mmCIF file of C-alpha atoms and ligand atoms in Angstrom:
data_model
loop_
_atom_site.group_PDB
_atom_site.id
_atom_site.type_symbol
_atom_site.label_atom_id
_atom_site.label_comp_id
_atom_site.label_asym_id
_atom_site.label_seq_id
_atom_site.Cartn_x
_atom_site.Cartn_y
_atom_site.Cartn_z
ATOM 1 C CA UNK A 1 13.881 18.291 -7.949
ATOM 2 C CA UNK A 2 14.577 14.065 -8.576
ATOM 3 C CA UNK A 3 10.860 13.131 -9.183
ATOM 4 C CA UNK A 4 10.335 9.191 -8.234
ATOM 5 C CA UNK A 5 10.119 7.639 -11.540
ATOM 6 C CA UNK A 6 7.001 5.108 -12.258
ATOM 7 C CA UNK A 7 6.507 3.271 -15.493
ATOM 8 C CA UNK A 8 3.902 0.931 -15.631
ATOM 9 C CA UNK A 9 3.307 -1.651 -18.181
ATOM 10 C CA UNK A 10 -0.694 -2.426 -19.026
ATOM 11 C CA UNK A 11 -2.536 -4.053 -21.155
ATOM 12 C CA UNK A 12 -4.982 -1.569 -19.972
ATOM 13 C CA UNK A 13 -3.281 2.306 -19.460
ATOM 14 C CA UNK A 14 -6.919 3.624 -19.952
ATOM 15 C CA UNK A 15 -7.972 2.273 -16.797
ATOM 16 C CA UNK A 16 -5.639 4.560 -15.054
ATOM 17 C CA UNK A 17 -6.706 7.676 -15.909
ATOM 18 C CA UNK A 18 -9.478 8.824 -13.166
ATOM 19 C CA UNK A 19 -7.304 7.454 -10.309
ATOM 20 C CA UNK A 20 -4.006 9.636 -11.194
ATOM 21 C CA UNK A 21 -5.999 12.722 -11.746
ATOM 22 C CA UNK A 22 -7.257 13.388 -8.467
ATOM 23 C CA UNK A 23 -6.252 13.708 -4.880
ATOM 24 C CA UNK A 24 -2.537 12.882 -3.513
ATOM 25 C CA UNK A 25 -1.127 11.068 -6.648
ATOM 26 C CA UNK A 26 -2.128 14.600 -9.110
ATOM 27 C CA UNK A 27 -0.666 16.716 -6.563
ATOM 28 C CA UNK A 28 2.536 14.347 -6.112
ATOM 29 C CA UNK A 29 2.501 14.763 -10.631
ATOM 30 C CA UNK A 30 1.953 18.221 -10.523
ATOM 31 C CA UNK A 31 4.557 19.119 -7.824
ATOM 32 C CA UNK A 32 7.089 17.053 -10.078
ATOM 33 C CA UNK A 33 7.694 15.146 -7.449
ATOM 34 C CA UNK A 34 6.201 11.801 -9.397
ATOM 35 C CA UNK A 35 7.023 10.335 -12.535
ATOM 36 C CA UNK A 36 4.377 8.544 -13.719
ATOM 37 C CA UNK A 37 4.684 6.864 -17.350
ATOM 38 C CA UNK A 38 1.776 4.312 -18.680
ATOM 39 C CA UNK A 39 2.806 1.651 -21.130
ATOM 40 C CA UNK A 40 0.664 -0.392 -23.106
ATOM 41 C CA UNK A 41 2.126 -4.319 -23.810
ATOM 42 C CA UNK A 42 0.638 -4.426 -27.137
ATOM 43 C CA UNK A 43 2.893 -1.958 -28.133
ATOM 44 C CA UNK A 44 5.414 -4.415 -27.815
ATOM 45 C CA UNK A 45 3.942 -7.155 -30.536
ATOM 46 C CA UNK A 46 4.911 -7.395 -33.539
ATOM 47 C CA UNK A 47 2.309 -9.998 -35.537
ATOM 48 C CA UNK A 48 -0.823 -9.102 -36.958
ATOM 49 C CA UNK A 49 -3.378 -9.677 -34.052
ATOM 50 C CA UNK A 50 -0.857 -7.987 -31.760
ATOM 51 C CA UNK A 51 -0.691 -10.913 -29.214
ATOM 52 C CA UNK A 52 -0.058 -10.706 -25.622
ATOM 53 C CA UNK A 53 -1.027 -14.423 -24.375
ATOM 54 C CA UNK A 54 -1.140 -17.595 -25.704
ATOM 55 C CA UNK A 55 -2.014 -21.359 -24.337
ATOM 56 C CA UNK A 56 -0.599 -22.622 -21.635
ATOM 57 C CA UNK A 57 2.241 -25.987 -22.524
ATOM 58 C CA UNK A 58 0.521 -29.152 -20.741
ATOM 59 C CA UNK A 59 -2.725 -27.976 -21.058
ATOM 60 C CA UNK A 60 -5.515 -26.702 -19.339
ATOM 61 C CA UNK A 61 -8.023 -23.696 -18.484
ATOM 62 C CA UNK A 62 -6.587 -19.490 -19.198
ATOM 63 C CA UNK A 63 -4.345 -18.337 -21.375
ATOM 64 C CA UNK A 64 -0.776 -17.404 -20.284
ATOM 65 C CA UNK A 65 0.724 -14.103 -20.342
ATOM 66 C CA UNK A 66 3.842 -14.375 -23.326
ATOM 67 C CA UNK A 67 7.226 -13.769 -22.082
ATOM 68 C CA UNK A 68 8.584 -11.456 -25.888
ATOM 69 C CA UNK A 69 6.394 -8.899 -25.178
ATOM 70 C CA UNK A 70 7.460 -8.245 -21.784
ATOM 71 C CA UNK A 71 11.056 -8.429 -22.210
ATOM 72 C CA UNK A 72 10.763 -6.060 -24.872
ATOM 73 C CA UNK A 73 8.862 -3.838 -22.953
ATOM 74 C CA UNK A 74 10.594 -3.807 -20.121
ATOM 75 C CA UNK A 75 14.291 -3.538 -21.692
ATOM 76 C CA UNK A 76 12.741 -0.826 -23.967
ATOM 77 C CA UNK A 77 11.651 0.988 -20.997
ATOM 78 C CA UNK A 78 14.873 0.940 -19.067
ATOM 79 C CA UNK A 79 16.894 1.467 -22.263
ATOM 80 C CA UNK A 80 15.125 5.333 -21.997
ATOM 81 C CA UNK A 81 17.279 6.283 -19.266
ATOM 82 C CA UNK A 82 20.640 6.554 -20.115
ATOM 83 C CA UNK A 83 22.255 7.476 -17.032
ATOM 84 C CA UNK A 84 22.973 4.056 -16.042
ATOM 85 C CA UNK A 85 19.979 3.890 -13.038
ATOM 86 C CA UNK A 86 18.360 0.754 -13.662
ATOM 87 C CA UNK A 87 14.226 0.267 -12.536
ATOM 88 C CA UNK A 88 13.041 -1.697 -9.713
ATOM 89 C CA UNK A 89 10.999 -4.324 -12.031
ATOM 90 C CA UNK A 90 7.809 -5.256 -9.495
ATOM 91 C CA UNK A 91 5.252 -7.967 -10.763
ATOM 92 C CA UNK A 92 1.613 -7.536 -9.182
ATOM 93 C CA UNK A 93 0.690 -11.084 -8.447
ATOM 94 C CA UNK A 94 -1.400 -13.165 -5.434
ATOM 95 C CA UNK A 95 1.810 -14.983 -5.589
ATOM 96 C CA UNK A 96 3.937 -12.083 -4.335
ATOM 97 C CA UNK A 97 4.699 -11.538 -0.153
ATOM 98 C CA UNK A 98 1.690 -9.058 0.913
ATOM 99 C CA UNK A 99 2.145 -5.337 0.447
ATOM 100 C CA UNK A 100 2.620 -3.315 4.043
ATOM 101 C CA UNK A 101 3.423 -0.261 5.296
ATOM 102 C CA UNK A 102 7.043 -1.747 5.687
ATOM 103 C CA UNK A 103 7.502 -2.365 1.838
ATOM 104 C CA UNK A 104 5.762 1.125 0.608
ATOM 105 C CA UNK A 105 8.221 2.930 2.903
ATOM 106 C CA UNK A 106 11.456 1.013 1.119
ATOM 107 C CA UNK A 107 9.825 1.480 -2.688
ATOM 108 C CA UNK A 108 9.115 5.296 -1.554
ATOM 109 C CA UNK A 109 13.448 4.929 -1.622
ATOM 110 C CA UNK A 110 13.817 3.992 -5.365
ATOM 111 C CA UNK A 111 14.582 6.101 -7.639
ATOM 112 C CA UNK A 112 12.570 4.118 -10.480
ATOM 113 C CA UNK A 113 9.985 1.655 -10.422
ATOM 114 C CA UNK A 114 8.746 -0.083 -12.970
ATOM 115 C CA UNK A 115 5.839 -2.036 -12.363
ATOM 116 C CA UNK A 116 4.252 -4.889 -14.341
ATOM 117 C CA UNK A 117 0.541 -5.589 -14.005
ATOM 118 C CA UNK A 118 -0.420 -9.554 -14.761
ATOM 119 C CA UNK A 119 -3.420 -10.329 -16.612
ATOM 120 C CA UNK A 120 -5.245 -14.315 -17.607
ATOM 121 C CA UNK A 121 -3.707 -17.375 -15.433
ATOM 122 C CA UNK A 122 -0.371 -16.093 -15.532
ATOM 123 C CA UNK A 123 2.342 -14.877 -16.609
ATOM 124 C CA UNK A 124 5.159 -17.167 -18.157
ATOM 125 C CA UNK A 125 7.211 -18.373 -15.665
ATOM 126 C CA UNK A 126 10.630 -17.529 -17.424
ATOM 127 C CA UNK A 127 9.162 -13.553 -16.788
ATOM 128 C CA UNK A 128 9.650 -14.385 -12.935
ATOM 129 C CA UNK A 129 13.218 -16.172 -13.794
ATOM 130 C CA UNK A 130 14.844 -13.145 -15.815
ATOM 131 C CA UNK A 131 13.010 -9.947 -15.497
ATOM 132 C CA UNK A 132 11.156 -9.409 -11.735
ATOM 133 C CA UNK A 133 12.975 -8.643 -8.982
ATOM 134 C CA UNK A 134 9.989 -8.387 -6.676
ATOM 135 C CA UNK A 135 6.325 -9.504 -6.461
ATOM 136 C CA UNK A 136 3.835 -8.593 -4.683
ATOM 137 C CA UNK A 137 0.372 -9.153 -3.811
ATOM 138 C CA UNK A 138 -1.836 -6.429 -2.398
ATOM 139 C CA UNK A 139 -4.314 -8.894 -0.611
ATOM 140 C CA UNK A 140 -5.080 -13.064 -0.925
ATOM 141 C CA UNK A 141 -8.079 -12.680 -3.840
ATOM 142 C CA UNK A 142 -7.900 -13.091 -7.338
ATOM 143 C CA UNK A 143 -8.750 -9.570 -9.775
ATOM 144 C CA UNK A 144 -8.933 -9.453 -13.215
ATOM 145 C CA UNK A 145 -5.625 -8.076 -13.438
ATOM 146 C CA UNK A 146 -2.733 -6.050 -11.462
ATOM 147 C CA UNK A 147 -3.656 -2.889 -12.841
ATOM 148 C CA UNK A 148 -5.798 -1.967 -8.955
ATOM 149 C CA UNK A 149 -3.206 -3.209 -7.652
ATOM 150 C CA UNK A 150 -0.480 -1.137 -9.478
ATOM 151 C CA UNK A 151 -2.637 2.218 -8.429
ATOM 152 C CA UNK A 152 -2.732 0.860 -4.662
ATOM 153 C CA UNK A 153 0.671 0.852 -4.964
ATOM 154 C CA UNK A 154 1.322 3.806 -6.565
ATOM 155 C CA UNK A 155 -1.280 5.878 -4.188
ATOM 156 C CA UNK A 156 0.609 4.039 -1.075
ATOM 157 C CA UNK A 157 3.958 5.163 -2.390
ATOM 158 C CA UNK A 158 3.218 8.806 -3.912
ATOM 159 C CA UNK A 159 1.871 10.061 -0.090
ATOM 160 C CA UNK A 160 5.091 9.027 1.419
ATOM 161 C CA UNK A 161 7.583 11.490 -1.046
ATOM 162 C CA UNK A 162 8.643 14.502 0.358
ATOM 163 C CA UNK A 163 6.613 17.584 -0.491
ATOM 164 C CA UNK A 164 3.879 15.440 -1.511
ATOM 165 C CA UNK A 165 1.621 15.870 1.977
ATOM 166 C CA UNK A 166 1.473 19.047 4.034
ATOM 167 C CA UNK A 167 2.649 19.288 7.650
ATOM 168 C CA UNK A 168 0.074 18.476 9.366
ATOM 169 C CA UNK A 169 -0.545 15.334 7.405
ATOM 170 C CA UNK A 170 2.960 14.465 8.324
ATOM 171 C CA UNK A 171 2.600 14.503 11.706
ATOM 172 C CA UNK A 172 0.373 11.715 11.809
ATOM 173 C CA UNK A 173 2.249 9.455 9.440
ATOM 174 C CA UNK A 174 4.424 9.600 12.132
ATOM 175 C CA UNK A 175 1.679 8.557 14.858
ATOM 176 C CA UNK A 176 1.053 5.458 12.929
ATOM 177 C CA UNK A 177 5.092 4.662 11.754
ATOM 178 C CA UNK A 178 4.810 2.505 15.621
ATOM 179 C CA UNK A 179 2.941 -0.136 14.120
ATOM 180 C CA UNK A 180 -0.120 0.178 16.083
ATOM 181 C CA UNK A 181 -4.225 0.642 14.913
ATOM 182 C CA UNK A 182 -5.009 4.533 15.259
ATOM 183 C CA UNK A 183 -6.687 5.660 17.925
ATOM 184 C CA UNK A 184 -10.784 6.964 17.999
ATOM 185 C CA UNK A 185 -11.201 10.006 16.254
ATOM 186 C CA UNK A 186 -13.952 12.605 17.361
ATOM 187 C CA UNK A 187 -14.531 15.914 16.054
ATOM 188 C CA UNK A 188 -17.872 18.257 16.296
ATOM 189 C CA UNK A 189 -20.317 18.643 17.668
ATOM 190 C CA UNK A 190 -19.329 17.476 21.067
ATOM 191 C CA UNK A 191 -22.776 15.589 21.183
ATOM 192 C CA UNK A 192 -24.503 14.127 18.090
ATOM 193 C CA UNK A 193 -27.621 11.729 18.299
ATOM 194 C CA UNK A 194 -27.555 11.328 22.419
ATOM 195 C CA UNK A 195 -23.238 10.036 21.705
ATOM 196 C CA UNK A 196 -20.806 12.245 23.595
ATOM 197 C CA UNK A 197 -17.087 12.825 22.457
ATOM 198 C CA UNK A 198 -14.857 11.395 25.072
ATOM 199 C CA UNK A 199 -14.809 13.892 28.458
ATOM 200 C CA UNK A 200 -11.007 13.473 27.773
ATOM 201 C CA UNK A 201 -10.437 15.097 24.710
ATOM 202 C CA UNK A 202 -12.709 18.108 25.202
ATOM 203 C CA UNK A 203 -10.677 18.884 28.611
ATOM 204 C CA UNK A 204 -7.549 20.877 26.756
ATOM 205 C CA UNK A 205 -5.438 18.070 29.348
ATOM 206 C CA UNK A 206 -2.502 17.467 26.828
ATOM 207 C CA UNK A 207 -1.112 15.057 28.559
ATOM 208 C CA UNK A 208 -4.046 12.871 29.907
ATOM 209 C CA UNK A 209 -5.362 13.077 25.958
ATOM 210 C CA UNK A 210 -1.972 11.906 24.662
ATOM 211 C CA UNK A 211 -1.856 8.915 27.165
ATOM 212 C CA UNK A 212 -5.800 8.372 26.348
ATOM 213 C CA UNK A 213 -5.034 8.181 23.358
ATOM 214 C CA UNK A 214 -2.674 5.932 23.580
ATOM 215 C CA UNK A 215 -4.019 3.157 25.309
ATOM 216 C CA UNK A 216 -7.003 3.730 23.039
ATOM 217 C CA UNK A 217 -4.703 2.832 20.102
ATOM 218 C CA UNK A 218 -3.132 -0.175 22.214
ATOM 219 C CA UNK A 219 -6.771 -1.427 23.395
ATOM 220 C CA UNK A 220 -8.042 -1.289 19.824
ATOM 221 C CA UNK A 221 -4.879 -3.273 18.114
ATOM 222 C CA UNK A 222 -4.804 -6.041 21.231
ATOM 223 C CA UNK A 223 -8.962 -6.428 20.264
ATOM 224 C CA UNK A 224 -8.529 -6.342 16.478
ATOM 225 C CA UNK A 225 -4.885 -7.270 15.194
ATOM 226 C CA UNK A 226 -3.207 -8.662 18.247
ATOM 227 C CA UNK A 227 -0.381 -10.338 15.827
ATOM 228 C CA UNK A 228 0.548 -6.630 15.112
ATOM 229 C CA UNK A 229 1.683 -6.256 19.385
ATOM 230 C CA UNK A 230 5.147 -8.698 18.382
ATOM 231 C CA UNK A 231 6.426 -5.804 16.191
ATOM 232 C CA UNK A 232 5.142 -3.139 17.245
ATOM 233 C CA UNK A 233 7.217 -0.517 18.920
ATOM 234 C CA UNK A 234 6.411 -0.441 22.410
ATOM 235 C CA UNK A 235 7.638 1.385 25.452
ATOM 236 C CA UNK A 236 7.845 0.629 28.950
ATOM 237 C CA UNK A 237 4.310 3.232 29.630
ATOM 238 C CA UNK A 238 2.776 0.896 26.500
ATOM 239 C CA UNK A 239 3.721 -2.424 28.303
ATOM 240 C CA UNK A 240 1.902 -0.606 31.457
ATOM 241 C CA UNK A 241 -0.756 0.277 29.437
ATOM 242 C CA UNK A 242 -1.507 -2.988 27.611
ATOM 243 C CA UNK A 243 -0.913 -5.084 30.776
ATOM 244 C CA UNK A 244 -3.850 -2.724 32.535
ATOM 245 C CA UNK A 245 -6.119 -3.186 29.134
ATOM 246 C CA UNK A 246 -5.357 -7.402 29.652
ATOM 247 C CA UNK A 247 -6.401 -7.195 32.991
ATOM 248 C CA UNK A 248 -9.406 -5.176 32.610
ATOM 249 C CA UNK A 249 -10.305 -7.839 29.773
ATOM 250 C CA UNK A 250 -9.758 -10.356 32.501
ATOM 251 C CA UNK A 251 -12.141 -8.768 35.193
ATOM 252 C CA UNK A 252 -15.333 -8.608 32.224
ATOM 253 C CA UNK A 253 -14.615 -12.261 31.616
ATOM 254 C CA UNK A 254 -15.073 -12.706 35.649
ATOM 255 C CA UNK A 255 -18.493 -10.683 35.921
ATOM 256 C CA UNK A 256 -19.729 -11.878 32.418
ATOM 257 C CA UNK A 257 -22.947 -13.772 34.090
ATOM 258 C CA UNK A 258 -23.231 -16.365 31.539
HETATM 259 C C1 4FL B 301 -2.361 -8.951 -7.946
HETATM 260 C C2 4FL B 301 -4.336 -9.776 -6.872
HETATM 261 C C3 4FL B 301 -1.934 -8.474 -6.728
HETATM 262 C C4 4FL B 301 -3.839 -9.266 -5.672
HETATM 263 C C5 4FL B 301 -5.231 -11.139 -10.831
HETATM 264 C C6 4FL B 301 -4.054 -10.672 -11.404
HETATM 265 C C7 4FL B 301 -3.580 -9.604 -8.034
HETATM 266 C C8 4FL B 301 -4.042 -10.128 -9.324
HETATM 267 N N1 4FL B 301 -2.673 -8.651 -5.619
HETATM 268 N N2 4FL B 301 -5.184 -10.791 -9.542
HETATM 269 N N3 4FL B 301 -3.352 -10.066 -10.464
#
């Protein structure tokens, strides 16, 4: 089996050990399916104090991530497969376009990824020049460093390599590949605290639940993400659907009393 290769490069490969032992990501490990290989930069110094960062030129606040110990780690790390396959080098950064479903579906591709995690103000700049191919950013805050960020990706990638989730796990990945919210889930008891489970879903209709469900899913990503309709995947029933849900919207405007 051609496990996806990941090789991460830390200042902190401790803080990665409860995450990868449980759930998905273990199994994905365990069914040799992922490769998962922690690095840590210090390795890569060579002075006395072992140092990773130093001031920043021009001044001011933080230190600055040095560029020697990253090149060495990172050509040391691709240097260990000799088969000519070269890593996808990925920076975690706030500076990087934001991670989506889109971009964990392409990684899930590679064959190797190899992905730095930032620490301080920054990284030096000749890092992003000569070594990245690819940032990115896993929301618009500021952590103490890209390790959460590397395990977000790693846990968003691992689910999405074959083998790694059963069958009926797949199915849904499917339901959500349109680019819309998911639909309300129930399951029992049919009534808990005085709230009922949809009359819909308990009536073994296939076909009304499918289309409930659907316009449940529309109704919910028009109220909460509308920017996700544009590209979305949407059929001609959708359109239906959505241009009912708009008009119903319209009609509560009309009775609101205020
Ligand atoms: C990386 C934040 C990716 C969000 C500090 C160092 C970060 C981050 N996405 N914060 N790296």
């Amino acid at each position: 089996m051609n496990a996806l290769r990941v090789d991460i490069l830390t200042l902190f490969p401790a803080m990665f050990a409860g995450p990868f032992e449980e759930s998905m990501v273990k199994r994905a490990v365990d069914r040799g399916l992922l490769d998962i290989r922690l690095h840590d930069l210090r390795e890569h110094t060579h002075d006395r104090h072992r140092t990773v960062d130093d001031y920043p030129y021009g001044g001011g606040a933080g230190m600055v991530l040095k560029p020697d110990p990253l090149f060495e780690g990172v050509e040391a790390i691709a240097a260990s497969d000799q088969s000519g396959t070269r890593p996808r080098v990925i920076l975690l950064t706030p500076q990087g376009p934001r991670l989506t479903q889109e971009t964990v579906v392409r990684l899930s591709q590679e064959k190797w990824l190899l992905l730095i995690c930032g620490h301080y103000e920054g990284v030096d700049e000749r890092v992003r020049e000569a070594l990245i191919d690819e940032e990115v950013s896993i929301g618009d805050f500021i952590l103490t460093g890209g390790e959460l960020p590397a395990m977000v990706m790693v846990d968003a990638v691992s689910r999405l390599i074959p083998g790694v989730l059963g069958e009926v796990e797949s199915v849904r990945e499917e339901s959500f590949a349109d680019g819309l919210l998911e639909y309300p889930q129930y399951t029992r008891p049919p009534e808990f605290r005085g709230m009922v489970v949809p009359e819909v879903l308990v009536s073994g209709h296939h076909e009304k639940v499918r289309v409930w469900r659907r316009r449940e899913a529309l109704r919910r990503t028009l109220e909460r993400r509308p920017e996700l309709l544009a590209s979305a995947q949407l059929t001609p029933e959708d359109r239906r659907l959505l241009e009912e849900l708009r008009r119903e919207d319209r009609a509560d405007e009309g009775e609101d009393p205020a």
